[in-house]
Amino acid sequence: MLVEKVAFIGSGELAESLLKGFLDKKFIAADQVWMNNHTNKERLADLEKTYHVHTTQDKAVALKKADLIIFAFRPADTSAAVAEMKPFLRRDQLIITLMVGVPTAFIQSAAGVDLPIVRAMPNTSASIGLSATGIAAGACVSEAQLNLAKQLFETVGTVSVVAENEIDVIAGVAGSGPAYLYYLAQSMQEAGVREGLSEASSALLVQQTLLGAANLLKQSEKSASDLLNAVATPGGTTQAGIDTLDNHSVREAVNACIHQAIVRAKEMSAPFSK
Ligand SMILES: NC(=O)C1=CN([C@@H]2O[C@H](COP(=O)(O)OP(=O)(O)OC[C@H]3O[C@@H](n4cnc5c(N)ncnc54)[C@H](OP(=O)(O)O)[C@@H]3O)[C@@H](O)[C@H]2O)C=CC1
Ligand SMILES: O=C(O)[C@@H]1CCC=N1
């Protein structure tokens, strides 16, 4: 057993995706997990019922003897949450922080103790073991601790070890990434219905098309560009569709979308960098 007790501080969307993935992949067992949040007791009761984990709104109970602590609250709640945890944080606990824009150095100084902190940027596909996660070591993290974090996230997908200043880019590309594809899925499904398919039929066709294309992109030796060319028979339907995307500057829009997400991560980090 690598870890005895895991505390999730913050029990929202991402915490649940990770919890589900870690439990499914048996990295941890439900009775090793304590989930904590701020006010939403109903949410904790639901998590307890669904996953059979421990839940508590008492930080002392969540953190006592926890060897792995996962910070999964929103960036704006960081100062308040760290202040509540401060009396219970110790140097022998490994902390993993998930908040966009919050540097490990800020948590270090807010906690007032040299804590080993790994910054991680997973995505919600962790819930089915398919996250693309970036991790970066803070100042006091040993090689063994970074390896533990790597092993943890490898149970729920791929892991790229990067420098902390690259985490914002990973947030823009991969942390937010699933949402871009859900946006595409929504648009394709709506178009299918508008053109005469039933909602159910359009949803199934789009789901399977995205699944097949993603799997082929991952499994094939070919690049995205080669795979696109293999679909687009010269003078055919695909080329007509792709030309229309180009006419609407969709490639530029995707570039701008990712750039703006990264700009937003940097804006969000400003209050923590003073
Ligand atoms: N969602 C995603 O796909 C990704 C999110 N992230 C990062 O993960 C973090 C969480 O995001 P997400 O799960 O979407 O957010 P949610 O809003 O779904 O969840 C936030 C959680 O934090 C809790 N919380 C707030 N204040 C405290 C506190 N003082 N002590 C303990 N818990 C507290 C909330 O509890 P309550 O409801 O009781 O207020 C809630 O459970 C964010 O920082 C985000 O940047 C990173 C990558 C991907
Ligand atoms: O939207 C957000 O701010 C969070 C971080 C990456 C994905 N969700």
Coordinates of C-alpha atoms and ligand atoms in Angstrom, one line a residue:
M1 CA 0.0 0.0 0.0
L2 CA 1.6 3.3 -1.1
V3 CA -0.7 5.6 0.7
E4 CA -2.6 5.0 4.0
K5 CA -5.1 7.9 4.1
V6 CA -6.1 10.4 1.4
A7 CA -7.9 13.7 2.2
F8 CA -9.8 15.6 -0.6
I9 CA -10.2 19.2 0.5
G10 CA -12.9 20.3 -1.9
S11 CA -15.4 17.7 -3.2
G12 CA -16.7 19.2 -6.4
E13 CA -16.6 18.0 -10.0
L14 CA -12.9 17.4 -10.4
A15 CA -12.5 15.8 -7.0
E16 CA -15.3 13.3 -7.8
S17 CA -13.7 12.5 -11.3
L18 CA -10.4 11.7 -9.6
L19 CA -12.0 9.8 -6.7
K20 CA -13.9 7.6 -9.1
G21 CA -10.8 6.9 -11.2
F22 CA -8.6 6.2 -8.2
L23 CA -11.2 3.8 -6.7
D24 CA -11.9 2.1 -10.0
K25 CA -8.2 1.5 -10.6
K26 CA -7.7 0.4 -7.0
F27 CA -5.0 2.9 -6.3
I28 CA -6.8 3.5 -3.0
A29 CA -9.7 1.8 -1.3
A30 CA -12.9 3.7 -0.3
D31 CA -12.2 3.4 3.5
Q32 CA -8.9 5.2 3.0
V33 CA -10.6 8.3 1.7
W34 CA -11.9 11.4 3.6
M35 CA -13.8 14.0 1.5
N36 CA -14.2 17.5 2.9
N37 CA -16.0 20.6 1.6
H38 CA -17.1 24.0 2.8
T39 CA -20.9 24.1 3.3
N40 CA -22.6 21.5 1.1
K41 CA -23.6 18.7 3.5
E42 CA -25.9 17.1 0.9
R43 CA -23.1 16.8 -1.5
L44 CA -21.0 14.9 1.1
A45 CA -23.9 12.6 1.9
D46 CA -24.2 11.8 -1.8
L47 CA -20.5 11.0 -2.2
E48 CA -20.6 8.9 0.9
K49 CA -23.6 7.0 -0.4
T50 CA -22.2 6.5 -3.9
Y51 CA -18.6 5.7 -3.1
H52 CA -18.7 4.5 0.5
V53 CA -15.9 7.0 1.4
H54 CA -15.7 8.9 4.7
T55 CA -16.9 12.5 4.7
T56 CA -16.4 15.3 7.1
Q57 CA -16.7 19.1 7.3
D58 CA -14.0 19.1 10.0
K59 CA -10.6 19.8 8.6
A60 CA -8.9 18.3 11.7
V61 CA -10.7 15.0 11.1
A62 CA -10.0 15.0 7.4
L63 CA -6.3 15.9 7.8
K64 CA -5.3 13.9 10.8
K65 CA -2.8 11.2 9.8
A66 CA -3.5 11.9 6.1
D67 CA -0.3 11.2 4.1
L68 CA -1.8 12.5 0.8
I69 CA -3.9 15.6 0.7
I70 CA -5.5 16.8 -2.5
F71 CA -6.5 20.5 -2.7
A72 CA -9.6 20.6 -5.0
F73 CA -11.3 23.9 -4.2
R74 CA -11.6 26.9 -6.5
P75 CA -8.7 29.3 -6.8
A76 CA -10.6 32.1 -5.1
D77 CA -11.1 30.0 -2.0
T78 CA -7.4 29.2 -1.6
S79 CA -6.5 31.7 1.2
A80 CA -9.5 30.8 3.3
A81 CA -9.1 27.1 2.9
V82 CA -5.3 27.1 3.6
A83 CA -5.9 29.3 6.7
E84 CA -8.4 26.7 8.0
M85 CA -6.0 23.9 7.3
K86 CA -2.8 25.6 8.6
P87 CA -2.9 24.1 12.1
F88 CA -3.1 20.6 10.8
L89 CA -0.6 20.6 7.9
R90 CA 2.8 18.8 8.5
R91 CA 6.0 18.4 6.4
D92 CA 5.6 14.7 6.1
Q93 CA 2.3 15.0 4.2
L94 CA 2.3 15.2 0.4
I95 CA 0.0 17.9 -1.0
I96 CA -1.3 17.8 -4.5
T97 CA -2.9 21.1 -5.6
L98 CA -5.3 21.3 -8.6
M99 CA -6.2 25.0 -8.6
V100 CA -5.6 26.9 -11.8
G101 CA -3.4 29.9 -11.3
V102 CA -2.3 29.2 -7.7
P103 CA 1.5 28.7 -7.5
T104 CA 3.0 26.2 -5.0
A105 CA 5.0 29.1 -3.5
F106 CA 1.8 30.9 -2.5
I107 CA 0.5 27.9 -0.6
Q108 CA 3.9 27.4 0.9
S109 CA 3.9 30.9 2.3
A110 CA 0.2 31.0 3.3
A111 CA 0.8 27.7 5.2
G112 CA 3.9 29.1 6.8
V113 CA 5.7 25.8 6.6
D114 CA 8.0 24.1 4.1
L115 CA 5.4 21.6 2.7
P116 CA 6.1 19.2 -0.2
I117 CA 3.5 20.4 -2.8
V118 CA 3.0 18.9 -6.3
R119 CA 0.9 21.0 -8.7
A120 CA -1.3 18.9 -11.0
M121 CA -3.5 19.7 -13.9
P122 CA -5.7 16.7 -14.7
N123 CA -9.0 16.7 -16.5
T124 CA -12.4 15.2 -15.8
S125 CA -11.7 12.2 -18.1
A126 CA -9.8 10.9 -15.0
S127 CA -13.2 9.4 -14.0
I128 CA -12.8 6.8 -16.7
G129 CA -9.0 6.5 -16.5
L130 CA -8.3 8.7 -19.5
S131 CA -7.1 12.0 -18.1
A132 CA -4.1 13.9 -19.8
T133 CA -2.4 15.2 -16.6
G134 CA 0.5 17.6 -16.2
I135 CA 2.4 17.6 -12.9
A136 CA 5.1 19.9 -11.6
A137 CA 7.1 19.7 -8.4
G138 CA 7.2 22.6 -5.9
A139 CA 10.3 23.6 -4.0
C140 CA 10.3 20.9 -1.2
V141 CA 9.3 17.9 -3.2
S142 CA 11.6 14.9 -3.2
E143 CA 12.1 12.6 -6.2
A144 CA 10.2 9.9 -4.4
Q145 CA 7.3 12.2 -3.7
L146 CA 7.1 13.3 -7.3
N147 CA 7.2 9.7 -8.4
L148 CA 4.3 8.9 -6.0
A149 CA 2.3 11.8 -7.6
K150 CA 3.2 10.4 -11.0
Q151 CA 2.1 6.9 -10.1
L152 CA -1.2 8.3 -8.7
F153 CA -2.1 10.2 -11.9
E154 CA -0.9 7.4 -14.1
T155 CA -3.7 5.2 -12.7
V156 CA -6.1 7.7 -14.3
G157 CA -4.4 8.4 -17.6
T158 CA -1.2 9.8 -19.1
V159 CA 1.2 12.0 -17.1
S160 CA 3.6 14.7 -18.4
V161 CA 6.1 16.0 -15.8
V162 CA 6.7 19.7 -16.6
A163 CA 8.1 22.8 -15.0
E164 CA 5.6 24.7 -12.9
N165 CA 5.5 27.6 -15.4
E166 CA 4.0 25.3 -18.0
I167 CA 1.0 24.3 -16.0
D168 CA -1.1 27.2 -17.3
V169 CA -0.5 26.0 -20.9
I170 CA -1.6 22.5 -19.8
A171 CA -4.7 24.0 -18.3
G172 CA -5.6 25.7 -21.6
V173 CA -4.9 22.7 -23.8
A174 CA -5.8 19.6 -21.6
G175 CA -7.5 20.8 -18.4
S176 CA -10.2 22.7 -20.3
G177 CA -9.7 20.5 -23.4
P178 CA -12.7 18.1 -22.8
A179 CA -15.0 21.1 -22.8
Y180 CA -13.9 22.1 -26.3
L181 CA -14.8 18.6 -27.6
Y182 CA -18.1 18.6 -25.8
Y183 CA -18.8 22.0 -27.5
L184 CA -18.0 20.3 -30.9
A185 CA -20.2 17.3 -29.9
Q186 CA -23.1 19.6 -29.0
S187 CA -22.7 21.5 -32.3
M188 CA -22.5 18.3 -34.4
Q189 CA -25.5 16.8 -32.6
E190 CA -27.6 20.0 -33.1
A191 CA -26.7 20.0 -36.8
G192 CA -27.7 16.3 -37.2
V193 CA -31.1 17.1 -35.7
R194 CA -31.5 20.2 -37.9
E195 CA -30.8 18.1 -40.9
G196 CA -33.5 15.5 -40.0
L197 CA -32.0 12.9 -37.6
S198 CA -33.7 12.1 -34.3
E199 CA -32.0 13.4 -31.2
A200 CA -31.1 9.9 -30.1
S201 CA -29.7 8.9 -33.5
S202 CA -27.7 12.1 -33.9
A203 CA -26.2 11.7 -30.3
L204 CA -25.2 8.1 -31.0
L205 CA -23.6 8.9 -34.3
V206 CA -21.7 11.8 -32.9
Q207 CA -20.5 10.0 -29.8
Q208 CA -19.2 7.0 -31.8
T209 CA -17.6 9.3 -34.5
L210 CA -15.6 11.2 -31.8
L211 CA -14.7 8.0 -30.0
G212 CA -13.5 6.3 -33.2
A213 CA -11.6 9.3 -34.4
A214 CA -9.9 9.8 -30.9
N215 CA -8.9 6.1 -30.7
L216 CA -7.6 6.1 -34.3
L217 CA -5.6 9.3 -33.6
K218 CA -4.1 7.6 -30.5
Q219 CA -3.4 4.2 -32.1
S220 CA -2.4 5.1 -35.6
E221 CA 1.2 6.1 -36.6
K222 CA -0.3 8.8 -38.7
S223 CA -0.6 12.5 -37.7
A224 CA -3.9 14.3 -37.3
S225 CA -3.2 16.0 -40.6
D226 CA -2.6 12.6 -42.5
L227 CA -5.8 11.2 -40.9
L228 CA -7.8 14.2 -42.0
N229 CA -6.5 13.8 -45.6
A230 CA -7.5 10.1 -45.5
V231 CA -11.1 11.1 -44.9
A232 CA -11.2 13.9 -47.3
T233 CA -11.6 12.4 -50.8
P234 CA -10.7 15.1 -53.3
G235 CA -13.8 17.0 -54.4
G236 CA -16.0 15.1 -51.9
T237 CA -18.2 15.9 -48.9
T238 CA -15.4 16.2 -46.3
Q239 CA -13.5 18.8 -48.4
A240 CA -16.7 20.8 -48.7
G241 CA -17.1 20.7 -45.0
I242 CA -13.5 21.5 -44.2
D243 CA -13.4 24.4 -46.7
T244 CA -16.5 25.8 -44.9
L245 CA -14.6 25.6 -41.5
D246 CA -11.7 27.4 -43.1
N247 CA -14.0 30.0 -44.5
H248 CA -15.3 30.6 -41.0
S249 CA -11.7 30.8 -39.6
V250 CA -12.3 27.9 -37.3
R251 CA -8.6 27.0 -37.0
E252 CA -7.8 30.6 -35.9
A253 CA -10.8 30.4 -33.5
V254 CA -9.4 27.2 -31.9
N255 CA -6.0 28.9 -31.5
A256 CA -7.6 31.9 -30.0
C257 CA -9.7 29.8 -27.7
I258 CA -6.6 28.0 -26.2
H259 CA -4.7 31.3 -26.0
Q260 CA -7.5 33.0 -24.1
A261 CA -7.8 30.1 -21.7
I262 CA -4.1 30.4 -21.0
V263 CA -4.4 34.2 -20.7
R264 CA -7.2 33.7 -18.2
A265 CA -5.0 31.2 -16.1
K266 CA -2.3 33.9 -16.0
E267 CA -4.9 36.6 -14.9
M268 CA -6.2 34.2 -12.2
S269 CA -2.7 33.8 -10.9
A270 CA -2.1 37.5 -10.5
P271 CA -3.5 37.8 -7.0
F272 CA -1.2 34.9 -5.9
S273 CA 2.0 36.3 -7.3
K274 CA 2.2 39.5 -5.4
Ligands
LIG1 N1 -13.3 20.9 -13.3 C1 -12.2 20.6 -14.0 O1 -12.4 20.0 -15.1 C2 -10.9 21.1 -13.6 C3 -10.7 21.8 -12.4 N2 -9.4 22.2 -12.0 C4 -9.3 23.0 -10.8 O2 -9.9 22.2 -9.7 C5 -10.4 23.0 -8.8 C6 -11.8 22.5 -8.5 O3 -12.6 22.6 -9.6 P1 -14.1 22.0 -9.6 O4 -14.1 20.7 -9.0 O5 -14.6 22.2 -11.0 O6 -14.9 23.0 -8.6 P2 -16.3 22.9 -7.9 O7 -16.8 24.2 -7.8 O8 -17.1 21.8 -8.5 O9 -15.9 22.4 -6.4 C7 -15.2 23.2 -5.5 C8 -15.2 22.5 -4.1 O10 -14.4 23.3 -3.2 C9 -15.1 23.3 -2.0 N3 -14.6 24.3 -1.1 C10 -14.8 25.7 -1.2 N4 -14.2 26.3 -0.2 C11 -13.7 25.3 0.6 C12 -13.0 25.3 1.9 N5 -12.7 26.4 2.5 N6 -12.6 24.1 2.4 C13 -13.0 22.9 1.8 N7 -13.6 22.9 0.6 C14 -14.0 24.1 0.0 C15 -16.6 23.4 -2.4 O11 -17.4 23.1 -1.3 P3 -18.9 23.7 -1.1 O12 -19.7 23.2 -2.3 O13 -19.4 23.2 0.2 O14 -18.7 25.2 -1.1 C16 -16.6 22.4 -3.5 O15 -16.7 21.1 -3.0 C17 -10.4 24.4 -9.3 O16 -9.4 25.1 -8.6 C18 -10.1 24.3 -10.7 O17 -9.2 25.3 -11.2 C19 -8.3 21.8 -12.7 C20 -8.4 21.0 -13.8 C21 -9.7 20.6 -14.4
LIG2 O1 -12.5 26.1 -16.1 C1 -11.6 26.0 -15.2 O2 -11.2 27.1 -14.7 C2 -11.1 24.7 -14.7 C3 -9.7 24.6 -14.9 C4 -9.5 23.7 -16.1 C5 -10.8 23.1 -16.3 N1 -11.7 23.7 -15.5

